[in-house]
PDB file of C-alpha atoms in Angstrom:
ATOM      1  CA  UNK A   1      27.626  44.249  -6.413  1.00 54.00           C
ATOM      2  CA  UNK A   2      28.656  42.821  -9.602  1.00 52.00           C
ATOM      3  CA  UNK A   3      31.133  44.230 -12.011  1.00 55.00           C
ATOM      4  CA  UNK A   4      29.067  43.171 -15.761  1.00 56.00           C
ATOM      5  CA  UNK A   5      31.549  41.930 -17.771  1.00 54.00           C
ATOM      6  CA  UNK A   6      31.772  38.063 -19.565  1.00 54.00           C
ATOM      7  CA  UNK A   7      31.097  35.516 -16.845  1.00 56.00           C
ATOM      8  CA  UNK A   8      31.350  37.902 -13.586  1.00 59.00           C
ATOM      9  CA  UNK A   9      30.321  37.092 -10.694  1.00 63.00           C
ATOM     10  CA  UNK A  10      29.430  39.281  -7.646  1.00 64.00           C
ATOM     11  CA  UNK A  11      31.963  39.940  -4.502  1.00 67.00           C
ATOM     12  CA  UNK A  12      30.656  40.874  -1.422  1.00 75.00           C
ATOM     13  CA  UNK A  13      31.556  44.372  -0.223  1.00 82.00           C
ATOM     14  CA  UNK A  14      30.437  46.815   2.260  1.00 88.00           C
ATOM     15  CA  UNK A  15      29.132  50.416   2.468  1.00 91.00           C
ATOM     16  CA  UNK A  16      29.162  52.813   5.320  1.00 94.00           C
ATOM     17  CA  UNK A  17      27.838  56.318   5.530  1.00 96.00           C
ATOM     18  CA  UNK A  18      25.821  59.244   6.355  1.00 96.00           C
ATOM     19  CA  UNK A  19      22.505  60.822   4.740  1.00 94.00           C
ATOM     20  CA  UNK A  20      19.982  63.414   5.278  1.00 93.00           C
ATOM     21  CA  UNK A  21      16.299  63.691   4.691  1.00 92.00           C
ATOM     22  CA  UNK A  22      15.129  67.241   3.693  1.00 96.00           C
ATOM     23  CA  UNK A  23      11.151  67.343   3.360  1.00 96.00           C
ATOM     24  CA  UNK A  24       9.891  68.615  -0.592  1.00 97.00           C
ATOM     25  CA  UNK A  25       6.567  67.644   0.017  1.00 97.00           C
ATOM     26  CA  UNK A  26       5.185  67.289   3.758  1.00 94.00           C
ATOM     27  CA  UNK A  27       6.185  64.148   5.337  1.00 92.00           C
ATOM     28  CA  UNK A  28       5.475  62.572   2.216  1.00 97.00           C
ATOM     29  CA  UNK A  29       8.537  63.604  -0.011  1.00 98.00           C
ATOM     30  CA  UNK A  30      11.929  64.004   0.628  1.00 97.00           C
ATOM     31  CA  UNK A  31      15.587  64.613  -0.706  1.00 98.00           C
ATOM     32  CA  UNK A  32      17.808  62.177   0.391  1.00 96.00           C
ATOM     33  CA  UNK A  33      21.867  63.063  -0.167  1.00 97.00           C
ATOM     34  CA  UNK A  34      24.139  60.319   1.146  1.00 97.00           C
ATOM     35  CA  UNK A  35      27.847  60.416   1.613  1.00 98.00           C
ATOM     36  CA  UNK A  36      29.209  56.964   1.425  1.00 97.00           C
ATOM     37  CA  UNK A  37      32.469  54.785   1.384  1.00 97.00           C
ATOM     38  CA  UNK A  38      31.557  51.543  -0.638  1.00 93.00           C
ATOM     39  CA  UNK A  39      33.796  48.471  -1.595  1.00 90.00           C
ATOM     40  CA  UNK A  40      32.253  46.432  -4.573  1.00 85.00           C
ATOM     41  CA  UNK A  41      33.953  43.774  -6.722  1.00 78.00           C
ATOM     42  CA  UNK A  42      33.770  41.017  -9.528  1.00 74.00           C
ATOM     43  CA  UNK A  43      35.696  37.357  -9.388  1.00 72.00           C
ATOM     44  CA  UNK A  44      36.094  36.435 -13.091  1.00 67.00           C
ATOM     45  CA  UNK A  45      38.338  34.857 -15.528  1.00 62.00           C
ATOM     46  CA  UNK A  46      38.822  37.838 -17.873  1.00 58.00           C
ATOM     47  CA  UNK A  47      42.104  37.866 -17.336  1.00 52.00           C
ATOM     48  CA  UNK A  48      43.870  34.669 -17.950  1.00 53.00           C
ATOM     49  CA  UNK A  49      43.173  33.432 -14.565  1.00 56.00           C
ATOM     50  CA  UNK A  50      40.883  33.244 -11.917  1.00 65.00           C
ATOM     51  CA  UNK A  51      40.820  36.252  -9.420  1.00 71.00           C
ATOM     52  CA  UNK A  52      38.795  38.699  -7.898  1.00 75.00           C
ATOM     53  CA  UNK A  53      39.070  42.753  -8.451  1.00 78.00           C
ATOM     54  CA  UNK A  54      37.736  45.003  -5.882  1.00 81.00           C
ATOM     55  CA  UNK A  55      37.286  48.649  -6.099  1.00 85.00           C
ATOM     56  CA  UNK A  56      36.748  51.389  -3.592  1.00 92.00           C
ATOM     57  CA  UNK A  57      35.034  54.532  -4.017  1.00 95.00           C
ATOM     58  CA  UNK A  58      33.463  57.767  -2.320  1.00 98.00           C
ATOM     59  CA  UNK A  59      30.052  57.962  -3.534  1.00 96.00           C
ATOM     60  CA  UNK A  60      27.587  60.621  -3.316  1.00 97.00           C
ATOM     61  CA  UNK A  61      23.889  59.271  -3.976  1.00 96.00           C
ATOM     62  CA  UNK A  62      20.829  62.163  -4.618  1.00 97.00           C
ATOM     63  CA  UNK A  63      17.570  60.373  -4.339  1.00 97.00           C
ATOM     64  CA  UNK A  64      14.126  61.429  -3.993  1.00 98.00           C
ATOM     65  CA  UNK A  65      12.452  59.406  -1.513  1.00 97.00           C
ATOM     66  CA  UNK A  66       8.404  58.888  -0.972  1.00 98.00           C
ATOM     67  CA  UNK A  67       7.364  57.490   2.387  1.00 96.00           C
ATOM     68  CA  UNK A  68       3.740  56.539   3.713  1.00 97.00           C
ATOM     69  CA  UNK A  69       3.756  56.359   7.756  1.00 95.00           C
ATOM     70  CA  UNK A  70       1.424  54.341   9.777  1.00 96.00           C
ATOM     71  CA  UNK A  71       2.160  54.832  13.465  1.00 94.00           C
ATOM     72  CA  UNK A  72       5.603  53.787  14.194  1.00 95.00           C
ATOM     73  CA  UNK A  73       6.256  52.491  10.608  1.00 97.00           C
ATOM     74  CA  UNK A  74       6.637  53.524   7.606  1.00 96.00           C
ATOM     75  CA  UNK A  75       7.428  52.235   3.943  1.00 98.00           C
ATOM     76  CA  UNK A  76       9.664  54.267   1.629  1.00 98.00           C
ATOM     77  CA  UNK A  77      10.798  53.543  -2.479  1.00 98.00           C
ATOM     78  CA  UNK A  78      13.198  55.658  -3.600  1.00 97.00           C
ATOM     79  CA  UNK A  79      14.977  56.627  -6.821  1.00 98.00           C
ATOM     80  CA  UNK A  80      18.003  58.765  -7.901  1.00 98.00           C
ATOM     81  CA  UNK A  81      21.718  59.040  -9.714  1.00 98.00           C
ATOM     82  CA  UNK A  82      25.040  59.012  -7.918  1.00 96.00           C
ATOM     83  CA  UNK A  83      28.493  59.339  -8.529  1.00 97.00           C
ATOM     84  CA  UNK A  84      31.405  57.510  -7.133  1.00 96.00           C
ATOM     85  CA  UNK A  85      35.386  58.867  -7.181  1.00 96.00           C
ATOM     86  CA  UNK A  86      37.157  55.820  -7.530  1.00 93.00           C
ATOM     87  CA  UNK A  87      39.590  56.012  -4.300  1.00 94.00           C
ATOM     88  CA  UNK A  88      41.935  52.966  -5.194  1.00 88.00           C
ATOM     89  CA  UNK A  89      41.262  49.017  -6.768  1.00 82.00           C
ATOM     90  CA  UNK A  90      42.902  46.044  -6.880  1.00 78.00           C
ATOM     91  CA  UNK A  91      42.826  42.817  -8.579  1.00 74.00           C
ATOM     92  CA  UNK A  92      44.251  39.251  -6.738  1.00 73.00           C
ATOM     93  CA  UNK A  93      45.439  37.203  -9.764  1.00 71.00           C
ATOM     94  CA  UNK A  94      49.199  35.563  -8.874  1.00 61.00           C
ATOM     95  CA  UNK A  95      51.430  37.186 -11.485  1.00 59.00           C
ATOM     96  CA  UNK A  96      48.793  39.852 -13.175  1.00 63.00           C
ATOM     97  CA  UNK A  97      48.567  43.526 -12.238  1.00 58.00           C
ATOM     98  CA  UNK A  98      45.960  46.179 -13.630  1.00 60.00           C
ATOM     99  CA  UNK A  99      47.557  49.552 -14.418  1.00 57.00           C
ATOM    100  CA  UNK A 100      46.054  52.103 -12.500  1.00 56.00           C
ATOM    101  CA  UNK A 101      45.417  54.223 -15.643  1.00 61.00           C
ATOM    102  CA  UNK A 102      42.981  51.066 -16.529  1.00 72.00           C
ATOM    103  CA  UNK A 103      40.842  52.076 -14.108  1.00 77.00           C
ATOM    104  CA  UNK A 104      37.909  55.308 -14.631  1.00 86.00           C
ATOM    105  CA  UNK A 105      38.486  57.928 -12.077  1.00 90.00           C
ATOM    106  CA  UNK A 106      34.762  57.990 -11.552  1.00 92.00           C
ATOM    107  CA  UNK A 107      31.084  55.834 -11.623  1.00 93.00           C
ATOM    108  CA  UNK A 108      27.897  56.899 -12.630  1.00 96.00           C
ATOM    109  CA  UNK A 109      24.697  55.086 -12.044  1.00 96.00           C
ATOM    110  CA  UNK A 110      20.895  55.206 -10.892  1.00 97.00           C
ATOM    111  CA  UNK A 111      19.319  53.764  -7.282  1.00 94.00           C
ATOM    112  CA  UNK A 112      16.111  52.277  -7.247  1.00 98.00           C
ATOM    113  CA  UNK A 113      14.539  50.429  -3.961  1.00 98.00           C
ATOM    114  CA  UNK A 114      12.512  50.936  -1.514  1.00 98.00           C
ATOM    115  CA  UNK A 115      12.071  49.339   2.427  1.00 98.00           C
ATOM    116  CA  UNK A 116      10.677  49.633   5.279  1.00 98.00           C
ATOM    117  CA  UNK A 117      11.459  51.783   8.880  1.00 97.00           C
ATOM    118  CA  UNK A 118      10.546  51.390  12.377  1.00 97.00           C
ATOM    119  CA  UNK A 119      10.108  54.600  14.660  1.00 95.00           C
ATOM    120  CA  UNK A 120      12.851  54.031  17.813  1.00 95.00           C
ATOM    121  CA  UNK A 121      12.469  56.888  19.984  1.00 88.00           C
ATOM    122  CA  UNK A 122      10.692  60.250  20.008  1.00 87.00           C
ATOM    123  CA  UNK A 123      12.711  61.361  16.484  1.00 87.00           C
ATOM    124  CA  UNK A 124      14.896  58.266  15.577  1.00 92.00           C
ATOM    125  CA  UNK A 125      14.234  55.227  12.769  1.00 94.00           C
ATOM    126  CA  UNK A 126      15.980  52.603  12.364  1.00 96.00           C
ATOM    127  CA  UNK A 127      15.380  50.823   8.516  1.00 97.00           C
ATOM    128  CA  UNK A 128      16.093  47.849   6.290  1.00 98.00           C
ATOM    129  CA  UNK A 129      16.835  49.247   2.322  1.00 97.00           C
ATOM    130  CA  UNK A 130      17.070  47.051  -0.481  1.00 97.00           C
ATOM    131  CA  UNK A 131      18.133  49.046  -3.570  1.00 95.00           C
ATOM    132  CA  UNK A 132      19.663  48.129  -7.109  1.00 95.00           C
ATOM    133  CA  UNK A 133      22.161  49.669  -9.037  1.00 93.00           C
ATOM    134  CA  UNK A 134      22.574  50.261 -12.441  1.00 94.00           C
ATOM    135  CA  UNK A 135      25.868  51.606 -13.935  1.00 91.00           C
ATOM    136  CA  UNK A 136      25.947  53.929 -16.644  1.00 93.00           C
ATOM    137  CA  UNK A 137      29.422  53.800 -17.350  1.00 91.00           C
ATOM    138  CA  UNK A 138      32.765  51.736 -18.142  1.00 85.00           C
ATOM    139  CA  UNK A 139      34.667  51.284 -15.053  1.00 82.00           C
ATOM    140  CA  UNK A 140      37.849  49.952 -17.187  1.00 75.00           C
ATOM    141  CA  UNK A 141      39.375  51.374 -19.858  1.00 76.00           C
ATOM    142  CA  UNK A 142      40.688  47.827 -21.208  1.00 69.00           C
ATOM    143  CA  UNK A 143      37.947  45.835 -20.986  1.00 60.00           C
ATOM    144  CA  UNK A 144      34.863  46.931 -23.076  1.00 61.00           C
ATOM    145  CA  UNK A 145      31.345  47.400 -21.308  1.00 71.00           C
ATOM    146  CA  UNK A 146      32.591  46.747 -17.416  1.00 77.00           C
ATOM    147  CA  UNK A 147      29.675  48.183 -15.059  1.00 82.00           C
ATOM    148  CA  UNK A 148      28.819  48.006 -12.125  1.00 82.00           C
ATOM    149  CA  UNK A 149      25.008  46.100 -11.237  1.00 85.00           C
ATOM    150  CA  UNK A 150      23.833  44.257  -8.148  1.00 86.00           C
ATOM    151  CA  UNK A 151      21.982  44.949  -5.462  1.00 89.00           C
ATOM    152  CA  UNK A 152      22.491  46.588  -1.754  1.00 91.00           C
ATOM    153  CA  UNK A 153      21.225  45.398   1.298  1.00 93.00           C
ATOM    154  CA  UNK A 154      21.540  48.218   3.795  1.00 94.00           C
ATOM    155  CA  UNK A 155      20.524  48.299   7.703  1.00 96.00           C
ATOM    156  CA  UNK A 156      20.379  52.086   8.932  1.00 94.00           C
ATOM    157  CA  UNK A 157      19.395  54.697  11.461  1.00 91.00           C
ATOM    158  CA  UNK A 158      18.075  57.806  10.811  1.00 86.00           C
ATOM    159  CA  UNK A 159      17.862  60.506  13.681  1.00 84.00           C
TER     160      UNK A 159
END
């Protein structure tokens, strides 16, 4: 993920979780609420040096998800807001230190991806999701128009 602001660059991070698919249409369309911990980050120069800022947040993802099965596998996009509750950050620059207060309690932004599943077992998946993310707001209060883009590369299993 990339934190947008002057000459950013992305930080890897991670993202662990849980979700649940409940049907809205058949086994065509589904709900898909997630519960995640994610770690995403920026290494810039925005602040008199070179460093790298990571932030960590609980995030709660509601997308709608169409699938199309064909025997044991099936293709999926999906679509949908979250919000993230920024749990703590910090920024590795010798000699700076971001105020808390900088930082926005909270993230907004919209998923969009899609991938593909293969059928393990009599009621178990296991999937490969690429999905982007577009943030809505400013994660910092001192900088001006700092959001979160980038894209996620997740490996899952669904039972």
């Amino acid at each position: 993920m990339n934190a947008n602001i002057n000459s950013s660059n992305s930080d890897t991070g991670f993202l662990f979780g849980a979700h649940l698919e409940a049907p809205i249409l058949g086994e065509v369309l589904f709900l898909q609420p997630e519960l995640n911990f994610n770690r995403v980050g920026a290494q810039n120069n925005s602040f008199g040096g070179f460093g790298t800022t990571r932030f960590s947040y609980l995030e709660l993802p509601v997308q709608f998800k169409a699938k199309i099965k064909a025997g044991k596998v099936e293709v999926f996009g999906l679509a949908g807001p979250k919000i993230s509750l920024l749990l703590g950050s910090s920024t590795d620059i010798a000699g700076f230190t971001i105020q808390p207060a900088d930082r926005t309690s909270y993230e907004i932004s919209l998923y969009l991806g899609g991938g593909v599943g293969i059928g393990v077992g009599d009621h178990s998946t296991l999937s490969l999701t690429g999905r982007y993310v577009l943030g809505l707001n400013d994660i910092d209060n001192s900088a001006s128009d700092w959001k979160f883009r980038g894209f996620q590369l997740l490996a899952g299993l669904t039972f």
